[in-house]
Short mmCIF file of C-alpha atoms and ligand atoms in Angstrom, two decimals:
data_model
loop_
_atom_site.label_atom_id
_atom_site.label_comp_id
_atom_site.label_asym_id
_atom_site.label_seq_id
_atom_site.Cartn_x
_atom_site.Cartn_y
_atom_site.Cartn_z
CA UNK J 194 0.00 0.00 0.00
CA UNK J 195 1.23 3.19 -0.54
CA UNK J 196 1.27 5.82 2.20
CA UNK J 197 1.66 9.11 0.75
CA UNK J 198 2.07 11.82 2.98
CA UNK J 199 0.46 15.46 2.74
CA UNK J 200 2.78 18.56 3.79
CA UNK J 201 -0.68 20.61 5.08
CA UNK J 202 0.17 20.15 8.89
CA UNK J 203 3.90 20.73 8.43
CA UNK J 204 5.52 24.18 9.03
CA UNK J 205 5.74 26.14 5.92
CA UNK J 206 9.19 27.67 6.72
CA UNK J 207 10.55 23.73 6.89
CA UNK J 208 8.73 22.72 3.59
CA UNK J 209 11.57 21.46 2.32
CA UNK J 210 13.25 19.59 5.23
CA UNK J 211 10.03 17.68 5.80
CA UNK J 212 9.87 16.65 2.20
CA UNK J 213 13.98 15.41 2.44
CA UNK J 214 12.46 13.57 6.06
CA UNK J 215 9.49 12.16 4.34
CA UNK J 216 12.03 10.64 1.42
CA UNK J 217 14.88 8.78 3.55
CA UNK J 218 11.83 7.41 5.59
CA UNK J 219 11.25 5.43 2.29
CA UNK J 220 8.53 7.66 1.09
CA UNK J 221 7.56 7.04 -2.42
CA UNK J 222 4.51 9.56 -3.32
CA UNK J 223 3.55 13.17 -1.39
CA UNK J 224 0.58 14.34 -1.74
CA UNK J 225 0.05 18.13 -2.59
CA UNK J 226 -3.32 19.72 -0.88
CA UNK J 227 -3.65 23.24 -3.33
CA UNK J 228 -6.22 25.54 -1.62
CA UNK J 229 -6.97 29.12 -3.55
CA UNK J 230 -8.86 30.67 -0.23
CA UNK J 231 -12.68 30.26 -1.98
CA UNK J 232 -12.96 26.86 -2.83
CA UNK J 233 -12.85 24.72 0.86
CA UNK J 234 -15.85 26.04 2.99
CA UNK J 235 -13.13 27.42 5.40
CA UNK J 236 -11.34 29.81 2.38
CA UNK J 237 -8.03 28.44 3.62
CA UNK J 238 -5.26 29.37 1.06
CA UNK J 239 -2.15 26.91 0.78
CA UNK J 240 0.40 26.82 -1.65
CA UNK J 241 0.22 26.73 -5.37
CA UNK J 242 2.62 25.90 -8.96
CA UNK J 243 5.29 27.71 -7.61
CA UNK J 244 6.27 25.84 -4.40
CA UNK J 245 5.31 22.64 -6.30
CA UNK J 246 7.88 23.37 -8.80
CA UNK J 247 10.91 23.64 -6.03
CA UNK J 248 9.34 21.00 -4.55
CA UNK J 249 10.00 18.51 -7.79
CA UNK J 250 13.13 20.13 -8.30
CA UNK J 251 14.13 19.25 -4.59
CA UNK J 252 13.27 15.64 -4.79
CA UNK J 253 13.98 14.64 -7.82
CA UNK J 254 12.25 13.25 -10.54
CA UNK J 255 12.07 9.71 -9.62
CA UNK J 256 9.61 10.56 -5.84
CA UNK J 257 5.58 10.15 -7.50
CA UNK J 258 3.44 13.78 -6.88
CA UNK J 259 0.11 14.21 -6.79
CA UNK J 260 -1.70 17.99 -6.63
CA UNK J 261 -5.46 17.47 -4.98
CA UNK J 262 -6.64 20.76 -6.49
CA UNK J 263 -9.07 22.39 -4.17
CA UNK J 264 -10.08 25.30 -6.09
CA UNK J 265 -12.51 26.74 -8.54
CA UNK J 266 -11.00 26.99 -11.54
CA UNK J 267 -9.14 23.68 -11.79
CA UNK J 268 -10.71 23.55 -15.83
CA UNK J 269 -8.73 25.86 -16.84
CA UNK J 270 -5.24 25.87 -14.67
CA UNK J 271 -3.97 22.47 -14.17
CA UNK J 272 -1.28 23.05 -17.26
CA UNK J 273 0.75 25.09 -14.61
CA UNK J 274 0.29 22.42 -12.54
CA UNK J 275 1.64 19.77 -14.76
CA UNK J 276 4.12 22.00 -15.82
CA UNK J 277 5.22 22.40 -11.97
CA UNK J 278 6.15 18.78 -12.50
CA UNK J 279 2.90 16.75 -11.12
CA UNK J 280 2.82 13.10 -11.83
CA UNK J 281 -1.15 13.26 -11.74
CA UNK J 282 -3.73 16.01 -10.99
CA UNK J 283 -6.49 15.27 -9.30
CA UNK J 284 -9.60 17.50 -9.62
CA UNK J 285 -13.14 17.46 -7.43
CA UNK J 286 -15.78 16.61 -9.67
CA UNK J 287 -17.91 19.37 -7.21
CA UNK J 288 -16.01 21.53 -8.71
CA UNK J 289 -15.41 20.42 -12.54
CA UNK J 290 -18.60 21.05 -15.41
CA UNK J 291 -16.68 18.90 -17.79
CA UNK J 292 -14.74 16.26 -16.53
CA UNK J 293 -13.82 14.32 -19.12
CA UNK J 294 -12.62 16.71 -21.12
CA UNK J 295 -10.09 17.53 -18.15
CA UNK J 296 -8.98 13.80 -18.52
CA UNK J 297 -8.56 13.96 -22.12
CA UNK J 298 -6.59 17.81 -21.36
CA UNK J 299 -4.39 15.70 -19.23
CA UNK J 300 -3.66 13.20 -20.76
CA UNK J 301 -2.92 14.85 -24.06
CA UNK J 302 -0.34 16.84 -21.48
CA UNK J 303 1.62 13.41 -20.32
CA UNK J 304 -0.25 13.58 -17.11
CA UNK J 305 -2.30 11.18 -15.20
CA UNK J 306 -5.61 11.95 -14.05
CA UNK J 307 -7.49 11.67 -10.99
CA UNK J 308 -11.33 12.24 -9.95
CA UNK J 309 -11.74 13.13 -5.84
CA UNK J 310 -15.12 13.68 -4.54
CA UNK J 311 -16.66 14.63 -1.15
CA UNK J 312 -17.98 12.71 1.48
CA UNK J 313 -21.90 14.10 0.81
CA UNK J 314 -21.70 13.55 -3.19
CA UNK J 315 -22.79 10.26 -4.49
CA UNK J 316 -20.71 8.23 -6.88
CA UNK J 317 -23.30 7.44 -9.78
CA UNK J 318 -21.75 10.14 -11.97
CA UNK J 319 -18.29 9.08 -10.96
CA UNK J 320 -18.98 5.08 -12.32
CA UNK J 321 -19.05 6.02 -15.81
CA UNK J 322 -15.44 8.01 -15.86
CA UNK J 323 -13.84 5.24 -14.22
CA UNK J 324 -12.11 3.49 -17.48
CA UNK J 325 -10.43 6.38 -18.02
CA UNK J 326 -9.36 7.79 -14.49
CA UNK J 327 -5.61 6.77 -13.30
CA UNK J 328 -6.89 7.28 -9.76
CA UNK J 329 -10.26 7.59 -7.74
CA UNK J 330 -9.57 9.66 -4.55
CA UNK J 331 -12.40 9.42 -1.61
CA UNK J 332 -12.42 12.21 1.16
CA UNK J 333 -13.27 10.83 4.25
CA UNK J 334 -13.46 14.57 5.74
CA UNK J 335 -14.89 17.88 4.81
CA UNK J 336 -12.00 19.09 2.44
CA UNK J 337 -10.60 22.02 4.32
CA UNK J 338 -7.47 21.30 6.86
CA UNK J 339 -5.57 18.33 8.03
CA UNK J 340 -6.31 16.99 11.74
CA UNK J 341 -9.88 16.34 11.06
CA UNK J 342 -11.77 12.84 12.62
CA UNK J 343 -12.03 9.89 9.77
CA UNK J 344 -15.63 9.48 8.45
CA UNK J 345 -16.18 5.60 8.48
CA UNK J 346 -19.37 6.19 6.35
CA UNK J 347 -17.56 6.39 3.06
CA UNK J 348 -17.04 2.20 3.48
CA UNK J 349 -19.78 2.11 1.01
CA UNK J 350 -18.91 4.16 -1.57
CA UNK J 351 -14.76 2.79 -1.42
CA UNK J 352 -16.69 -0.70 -1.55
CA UNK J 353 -18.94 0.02 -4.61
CA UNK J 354 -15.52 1.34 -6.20
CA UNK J 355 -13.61 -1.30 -5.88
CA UNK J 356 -16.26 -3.72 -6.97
CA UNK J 357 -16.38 -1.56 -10.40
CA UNK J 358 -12.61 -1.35 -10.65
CA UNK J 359 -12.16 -4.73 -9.73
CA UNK J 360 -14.71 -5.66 -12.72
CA UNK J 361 -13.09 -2.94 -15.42
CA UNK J 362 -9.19 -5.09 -14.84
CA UNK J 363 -10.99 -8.26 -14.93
CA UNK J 364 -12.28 -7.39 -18.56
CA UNK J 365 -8.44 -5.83 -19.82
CA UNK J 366 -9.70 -2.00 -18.34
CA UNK J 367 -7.29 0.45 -16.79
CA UNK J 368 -5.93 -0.38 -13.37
CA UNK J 369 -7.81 2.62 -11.59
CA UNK J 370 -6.71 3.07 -8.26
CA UNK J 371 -8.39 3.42 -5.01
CA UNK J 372 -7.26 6.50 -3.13
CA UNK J 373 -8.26 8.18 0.19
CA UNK J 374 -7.95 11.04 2.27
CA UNK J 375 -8.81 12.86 5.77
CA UNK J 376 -7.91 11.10 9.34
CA UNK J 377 -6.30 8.15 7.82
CA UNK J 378 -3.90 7.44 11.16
CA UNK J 379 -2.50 3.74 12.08
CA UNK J 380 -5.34 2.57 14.17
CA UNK J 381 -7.76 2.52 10.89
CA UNK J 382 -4.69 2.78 8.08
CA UNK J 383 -5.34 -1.62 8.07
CA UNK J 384 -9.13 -0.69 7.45
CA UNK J 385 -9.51 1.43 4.32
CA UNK J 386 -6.71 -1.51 3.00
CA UNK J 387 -9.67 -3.94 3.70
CA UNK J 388 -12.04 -1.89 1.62
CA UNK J 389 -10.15 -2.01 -0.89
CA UNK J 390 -7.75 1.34 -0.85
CA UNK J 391 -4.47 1.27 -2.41
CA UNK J 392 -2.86 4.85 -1.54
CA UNK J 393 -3.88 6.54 1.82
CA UNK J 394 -3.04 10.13 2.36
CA UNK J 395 -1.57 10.70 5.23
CA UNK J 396 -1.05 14.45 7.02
CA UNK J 397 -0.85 14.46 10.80
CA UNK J 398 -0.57 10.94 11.26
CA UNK J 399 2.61 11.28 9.81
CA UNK J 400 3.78 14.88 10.72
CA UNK J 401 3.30 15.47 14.07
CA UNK J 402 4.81 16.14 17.37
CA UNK J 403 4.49 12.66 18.52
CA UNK J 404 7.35 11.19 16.37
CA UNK J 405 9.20 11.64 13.25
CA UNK J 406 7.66 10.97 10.16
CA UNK J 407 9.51 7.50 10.02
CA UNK J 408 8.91 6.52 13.65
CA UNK J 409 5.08 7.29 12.87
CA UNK J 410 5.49 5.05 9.51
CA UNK J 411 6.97 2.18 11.00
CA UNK J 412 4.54 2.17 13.41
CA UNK J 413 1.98 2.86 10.32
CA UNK J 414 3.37 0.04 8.31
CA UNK J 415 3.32 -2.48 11.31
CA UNK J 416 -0.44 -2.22 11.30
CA UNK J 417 -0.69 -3.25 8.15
CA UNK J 418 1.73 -6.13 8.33
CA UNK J 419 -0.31 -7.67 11.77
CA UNK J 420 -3.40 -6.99 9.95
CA UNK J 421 -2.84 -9.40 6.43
C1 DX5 W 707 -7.80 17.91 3.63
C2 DX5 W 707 -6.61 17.48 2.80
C3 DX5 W 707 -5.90 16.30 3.35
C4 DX5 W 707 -5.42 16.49 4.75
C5 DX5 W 707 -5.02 15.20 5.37
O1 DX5 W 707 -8.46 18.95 3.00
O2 DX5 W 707 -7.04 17.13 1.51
O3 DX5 W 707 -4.90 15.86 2.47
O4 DX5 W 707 -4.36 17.37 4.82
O5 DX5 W 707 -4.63 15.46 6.68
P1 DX5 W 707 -4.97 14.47 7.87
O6 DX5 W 707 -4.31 13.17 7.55
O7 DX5 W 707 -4.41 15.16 9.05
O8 DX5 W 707 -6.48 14.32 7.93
ZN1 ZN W 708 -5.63 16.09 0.13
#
């Protein structure tokens, strides 16, 4: 499973340090959380292309980046995103009137493309994109800030996913994968891997005052490995 951990609860003046401690903690994939100040109910504003871009340039091109693009205009921006250096973008469909002509944008770009939706919005317009998403992301909290409590009602909706993924590889489709996000910590982290999740963001269950980020993964990973 891949943890992949989000920068939001780490101090912005040590962006880069945690990034450098996220990596020789064996860290494969950090996870971007872009906020413009309208989009999450809470108007938070976090970082954007810019700090994205010296972030790829400071690990390298072989660490995997996401962007979860929490903002309104995500149609028409996510080229500066991809041109930041993003591996995949991944856009709420709340907030998206055409979203498959974002994947095809993407894609066109080199770019793979990911669908995230909120805990409240139902998945029946999400089933028909699925053969052509790289990545389905699920918030299990109100999109907004890290440190928020996990939302074990969105079992159903990872479920239903992974049933239609599942079905898609079976008959030669895309290997869509099952991503979520918001109060992931080790006491559920073996959990959302029995649903059927394949990436789990991780923010202050990882970056936090208890630990360092690879104390709190070890401890993360050794869930997961008493759990099989
Ligand atoms: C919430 C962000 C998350 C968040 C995760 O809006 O999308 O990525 O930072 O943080 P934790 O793990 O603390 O819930
Ligand atoms: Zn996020």
């Amino acid at each position: 499973m891949y943890i992949c951990p989000s920068i939001l609860t780490a101090d912005f003046c040590r962006i880069g340090e945690v990034v450098d401690e996220a990596v020789a903690a064996g860290i494969e994939w950090i996870h971007l959380d872009v906020m413009d100040g309208n989009w999450v109910v809470n108007k938070t504003i976090t970082f954007g292309p810019a700090v994205i871009a010296s972030i790829r340039e400071r690990v390298g091109p072989n660490i995997f980046l996401d962007c979860h693009l929490m903002i309104t205009n995500a149609a028409d921006t996510w080229k500066q995103y991809v041109d930041a250096g993003v591996d995949l973008v991944i856009a709420h469909i709340e907030a998206v009137d055409d979203f498959p002509t974002l994947i095809d944008n993407l894609h066109a770009a080199g770019c793979q493309a990911g669908l995230v939706y909120n805990p409240a919005t139902p998945i029946d317009n999400i089933l028909p994109l699925l053969p052509d998403l790289d990545l389905v992301l699920t918030m299990s909290v109100i999109p907004g800030k890290g440190g928020q409590s996990f939302m074990p009602e969105v079992e159903g909706n990872v479920r239903s996913l992974r049933y239609a993924v599942d079905s898609q590889i079976s008959e030669g489709g895309r290997q869509t994968k099952l991503m979520i996000d918001g109060g992931i910590k080790a006491h559920n982290i073996a959990e959302v891997r029995d649903w059927g999740i394949e990436a789990a963001v991780i923010g202050s269950g990882l970056i936090n005052d208890k630990g360092t980020i690879a104390e709190n993964l070890t401890e993360i990973q050794a869930r997961l490995s008493n759990n099989e």
